[in-house]
Tab-separated table of C-alpha atoms in Angstrom:
chain	number	residue	atom	x	y	z
A	536	UNK	CA	-7.621	10.785	9.682
A	537	UNK	CA	-5.006	13.408	8.896
A	538	UNK	CA	-4.784	13.859	5.135
A	539	UNK	CA	-1.981	14.586	2.714
A	540	UNK	CA	-1.914	16.686	-0.446
A	541	UNK	CA	0.406	15.867	-3.319
A	542	UNK	CA	0.714	17.159	-6.890
A	543	UNK	CA	-1.010	14.884	-9.374
A	544	UNK	CA	2.089	14.517	-11.529
A	545	UNK	CA	5.722	15.539	-11.883
A	546	UNK	CA	8.373	15.041	-14.508
A	547	UNK	CA	12.102	14.640	-14.290
A	548	UNK	CA	15.061	13.812	-16.450
A	549	UNK	CA	17.189	10.774	-15.879
A	550	UNK	CA	20.111	11.253	-13.462
A	551	UNK	CA	18.706	14.511	-12.106
A	552	UNK	CA	17.443	14.942	-8.533
A	553	UNK	CA	13.714	14.837	-7.921
A	554	UNK	CA	11.918	16.564	-5.056
A	555	UNK	CA	8.415	15.224	-4.437
A	556	UNK	CA	6.426	17.472	-2.092
A	557	UNK	CA	3.695	16.539	0.349
A	558	UNK	CA	1.551	18.807	2.494
A	559	UNK	CA	0.019	17.517	5.713
A	560	UNK	CA	-1.084	20.591	7.612
A	561	UNK	CA	-3.343	18.643	10.030
A	562	UNK	CA	-0.662	16.180	11.093
A	563	UNK	CA	-0.749	15.205	14.759
A	564	UNK	CA	2.256	14.824	16.983
A	565	UNK	CA	2.154	11.032	16.833
A	566	UNK	CA	1.694	10.641	13.078
A	567	UNK	CA	4.588	9.102	11.195
A	568	UNK	CA	5.206	10.229	7.607
A	569	UNK	CA	5.537	7.274	5.259
A	570	UNK	CA	6.322	7.135	1.566
A	571	UNK	CA	5.483	4.211	-0.675
A	572	UNK	CA	5.727	3.912	-4.422
A	573	UNK	CA	3.942	1.725	-6.923
A	574	UNK	CA	5.699	0.771	-10.117
A	575	UNK	CA	3.556	-0.174	-13.134
A	576	UNK	CA	1.860	-3.552	-12.745
A	577	UNK	CA	3.236	-4.069	-9.238
A	578	UNK	CA	2.082	-3.698	-5.673
A	579	UNK	CA	3.278	-0.710	-3.632
A	580	UNK	CA	6.700	-0.841	-2.037
A	581	UNK	CA	7.994	0.948	1.032
A	582	UNK	CA	10.409	3.788	0.377
A	583	UNK	CA	11.081	5.609	3.636
A	584	UNK	CA	9.462	6.948	6.784
A	585	UNK	CA	10.161	9.501	9.498
A	586	UNK	CA	8.682	11.313	12.470
A	587	UNK	CA	10.541	14.561	13.062
A	588	UNK	CA	14.109	14.311	11.809
A	589	UNK	CA	15.304	14.028	8.231
A	590	UNK	CA	15.981	10.462	7.173
A	591	UNK	CA	18.201	8.830	4.579
A	592	UNK	CA	18.268	5.309	3.227
A	593	UNK	CA	19.560	3.585	0.129
A	594	UNK	CA	16.488	4.523	-1.891
A	595	UNK	CA	15.822	8.129	-0.970
A	596	UNK	CA	15.947	10.946	1.569
A	597	UNK	CA	13.052	12.397	3.497
A	598	UNK	CA	13.152	16.041	4.494
A	599	UNK	CA	10.596	17.013	7.132
A	600	UNK	CA	9.718	20.644	7.779
A	601	UNK	CA	10.356	21.937	11.251
A	602	UNK	CA	6.609	22.384	11.908
A	603	UNK	CA	5.963	18.954	10.325
A	604	UNK	CA	3.227	20.380	8.123
A	605	UNK	CA	5.048	19.355	4.974
A	606	UNK	CA	7.708	16.945	3.804
A	607	UNK	CA	9.717	16.252	0.671
A	608	UNK	CA	10.860	12.941	-0.731
A	609	UNK	CA	14.181	13.346	-2.493
A	610	UNK	CA	15.445	10.948	-5.149
A	611	UNK	CA	19.050	11.992	-5.595
A	612	UNK	CA	19.522	10.681	-9.142
A	613	UNK	CA	16.368	9.608	-10.914
A	614	UNK	CA	16.504	6.542	-13.120
A	615	UNK	CA	13.921	5.210	-15.536
A	616	UNK	CA	13.120	2.563	-12.945
A	617	UNK	CA	11.961	5.316	-10.563
A	618	UNK	CA	8.952	6.088	-12.764
A	619	UNK	CA	6.054	5.238	-10.479
A	620	UNK	CA	3.204	6.610	-8.405
A	621	UNK	CA	4.563	7.976	-5.126
A	622	UNK	CA	2.307	7.997	-2.077
A	623	UNK	CA	2.796	10.177	0.979
A	624	UNK	CA	0.912	8.646	3.926
A	625	UNK	CA	0.427	9.616	7.545
A	626	UNK	CA	0.419	6.635	9.867
A	627	UNK	CA	-1.029	6.949	13.352
A	628	UNK	CA	1.398	5.821	16.026
A	629	UNK	CA	-0.720	6.744	19.053
A	630	UNK	CA	-3.242	3.926	19.302
A	631	UNK	CA	-6.331	5.653	17.969
A	632	UNK	CA	-8.894	4.073	15.652
A	633	UNK	CA	-6.546	4.397	12.702
A	634	UNK	CA	-3.608	2.964	14.675
A	635	UNK	CA	-0.981	1.543	12.369
A	636	UNK	CA	-3.088	1.812	9.219
A	637	UNK	CA	-1.861	3.002	5.851
A	638	UNK	CA	-4.439	5.208	4.128
A	639	UNK	CA	-3.430	5.779	0.530
A	640	UNK	CA	-4.337	8.886	-1.451
A	641	UNK	CA	-4.041	9.461	-5.179
A	642	UNK	CA	-0.278	10.010	-5.049
A	643	UNK	CA	2.041	11.737	-7.515
A	644	UNK	CA	2.733	10.151	-10.890
A	645	UNK	CA	6.436	10.595	-11.564
A	646	UNK	CA	7.566	10.445	-15.176
A	647	UNK	CA	11.304	10.136	-15.833
A	648	UNK	CA	12.591	11.116	-19.268
A	649	UNK	CA	15.723	9.520	-20.749
B	85	UNK	CA	10.169	-10.390	-5.475
B	86	UNK	CA	8.892	-9.145	-2.117
B	87	UNK	CA	8.297	-12.481	-0.403
B	88	UNK	CA	4.533	-12.140	-0.829
B	89	UNK	CA	2.945	-14.203	-3.578
B	90	UNK	CA	-0.594	-14.053	-4.881
B	91	UNK	CA	-2.498	-16.493	-7.049
B	92	UNK	CA	-4.027	-16.306	-9.507
B	93	UNK	CA	-2.550	-13.197	-11.090
B	94	UNK	CA	-5.566	-12.732	-13.323
B	95	UNK	CA	-9.143	-13.951	-12.809
B	96	UNK	CA	-12.287	-13.522	-14.848
B	97	UNK	CA	-15.491	-14.633	-13.199
B	98	UNK	CA	-19.201	-14.363	-13.752
B	99	UNK	CA	-21.491	-12.782	-11.225
B	100	UNK	CA	-22.819	-16.160	-10.084
B	101	UNK	CA	-19.427	-17.824	-9.684
B	102	UNK	CA	-17.560	-18.577	-6.493
B	103	UNK	CA	-13.815	-18.168	-6.530
B	104	UNK	CA	-10.977	-17.624	-4.073
B	105	UNK	CA	-7.851	-15.492	-4.098
B	106	UNK	CA	-4.795	-16.802	-2.307
B	107	UNK	CA	-1.934	-14.940	-0.672
B	108	UNK	CA	1.162	-16.461	0.905
B	109	UNK	CA	4.013	-14.716	2.654
B	110	UNK	CA	7.440	-16.220	3.282
B	111	UNK	CA	8.680	-13.484	5.609
B	112	UNK	CA	7.663	-14.813	8.999
B	113	UNK	CA	5.223	-11.959	9.482
B	114	UNK	CA	2.203	-12.037	11.779
B	115	UNK	CA	-0.042	-9.451	10.126
B	116	UNK	CA	-1.704	-9.731	6.744
B	117	UNK	CA	-3.905	-7.352	4.786
B	118	UNK	CA	-6.265	-7.254	1.810
B	119	UNK	CA	-6.487	-4.049	-0.220
B	120	UNK	CA	-8.620	-3.186	-3.247
B	121	UNK	CA	-7.370	-0.877	-6.001
B	122	UNK	CA	-10.038	0.198	-8.480
B	123	UNK	CA	-9.281	2.178	-11.597
B	124	UNK	CA	-8.735	5.860	-10.855
B	125	UNK	CA	-9.221	5.338	-7.098
B	126	UNK	CA	-6.760	5.077	-4.224
B	127	UNK	CA	-5.981	1.778	-2.577
B	128	UNK	CA	-8.651	0.866	-0.054
B	129	UNK	CA	-7.929	-1.266	2.977
B	130	UNK	CA	-10.433	-4.123	3.203
B	131	UNK	CA	-9.363	-6.510	5.960
B	132	UNK	CA	-6.583	-6.845	8.507
B	133	UNK	CA	-5.465	-9.961	10.345
B	134	UNK	CA	-2.990	-9.970	13.224
B	135	UNK	CA	-1.830	-13.339	14.579
B	136	UNK	CA	-4.666	-15.014	12.602
B	137	UNK	CA	-7.333	-12.854	14.219
B	138	UNK	CA	-9.314	-10.385	12.139
B	139	UNK	CA	-8.771	-6.922	13.573
B	140	UNK	CA	-10.270	-4.789	10.830
B	141	UNK	CA	-13.198	-5.061	8.432
B	142	UNK	CA	-13.479	-1.786	6.607
B	143	UNK	CA	-17.225	-2.048	5.897
B	144	UNK	CA	-16.642	-4.598	3.173
B	145	UNK	CA	-19.756	-6.244	1.635
B	146	UNK	CA	-20.385	-9.810	2.757
B	147	UNK	CA	-19.837	-11.134	-0.769
B	148	UNK	CA	-16.132	-10.821	0.155
B	149	UNK	CA	-15.177	-13.321	2.849
B	150	UNK	CA	-11.616	-13.461	4.175
B	151	UNK	CA	-9.951	-16.427	5.783
B	152	UNK	CA	-6.616	-16.617	7.580
B	153	UNK	CA	-5.840	-20.230	8.556
B	154	UNK	CA	-2.311	-19.368	9.734
B	155	UNK	CA	0.024	-16.402	9.747
B	156	UNK	CA	1.485	-17.308	6.361
B	157	UNK	CA	-1.699	-17.682	4.344
B	158	UNK	CA	-4.606	-15.395	3.589
B	159	UNK	CA	-7.579	-16.089	1.356
B	160	UNK	CA	-10.329	-13.922	-0.045
B	161	UNK	CA	-13.424	-15.918	-0.955
B	162	UNK	CA	-15.625	-14.304	-3.566
B	163	UNK	CA	-19.262	-15.021	-4.368
B	164	UNK	CA	-22.032	-13.259	-6.307
B	165	UNK	CA	-19.795	-10.336	-7.162
B	166	UNK	CA	-20.855	-7.296	-9.137
B	167	UNK	CA	-19.093	-5.760	-12.159
B	168	UNK	CA	-18.027	-2.811	-9.976
B	169	UNK	CA	-15.975	-5.268	-7.920
B	170	UNK	CA	-13.575	-5.553	-10.841
B	171	UNK	CA	-10.256	-4.283	-9.516
B	172	UNK	CA	-6.716	-5.173	-8.531
B	173	UNK	CA	-6.736	-7.012	-5.193
B	174	UNK	CA	-3.516	-6.644	-3.280
B	175	UNK	CA	-2.282	-8.635	-0.332
B	176	UNK	CA	0.314	-7.284	2.081
B	177	UNK	CA	2.074	-8.440	5.223
B	178	UNK	CA	4.041	-6.877	8.056
B	179	UNK	CA	5.683	-8.049	11.258
B	180	UNK	CA	2.645	-6.958	13.273
B	181	UNK	CA	0.024	-4.234	12.917
B	182	UNK	CA	1.751	-1.925	15.360
B	183	UNK	CA	3.528	1.245	14.235
B	184	UNK	CA	6.917	-0.303	15.039
B	185	UNK	CA	6.271	-2.554	12.033
B	186	UNK	CA	6.739	0.369	9.714
B	187	UNK	CA	7.007	-1.540	6.466
B	188	UNK	CA	4.265	-3.427	4.704
B	189	UNK	CA	5.306	-5.807	1.947
B	190	UNK	CA	2.879	-6.072	-0.936
B	191	UNK	CA	2.278	-8.877	-3.369
B	192	UNK	CA	1.851	-8.254	-7.099
B	193	UNK	CA	-1.926	-8.416	-6.902
B	194	UNK	CA	-4.718	-10.347	-8.576
B	195	UNK	CA	-6.433	-8.544	-11.453
B	196	UNK	CA	-10.114	-9.492	-11.114
B	197	UNK	CA	-12.687	-8.931	-13.828
B	198	UNK	CA	-16.348	-9.624	-13.077
B	199	UNK	CA	-18.504	-10.144	-16.140
């Protein structure tokens, strides 16, 4: 399975933008880039996903490098509620043995300061 | 509230006990998943069901036995567990297992302690 590399932890101040990086140098052409986050004492929740183009939704933006070997999750104005573990996941869309699966890594622990 | 509920939220059991975890989704989904999250380790996929059929068993020991009687309910039957099985067990659902079902909805988990 293609793997992702994320920093172990990042810190931000409330109401400032946060850029969470993810490297996935072995990504294949059919892998989707997914982001989930896990708030304390909760199950993970979907944040955003993309394939090649940048994506925006009500929670965040996803910027995908032109060569697709890296991506950045952007939280435009961090709030205390955004403190969580953020997971960058590659999801196979081609029908191989890992078809459709989410394989979680360690993620990035985001701390938001008031 | 994600539409996926899990009971119980906390469970303490001895190594000789038999217990079951229950998951229910109210989203009309056809795929359901069990994940295990141990301390300091990433989430591990255990089992996948699609339209009530098991499509994935990720080399899980036989002391964990899943059951999916319909698309809304998923059980994890536990027997003769070991202390290292103590973990957070998470249930998730999605429309199907295909990549067009891009979002999985997770329940809050059952915190299991094996003594």
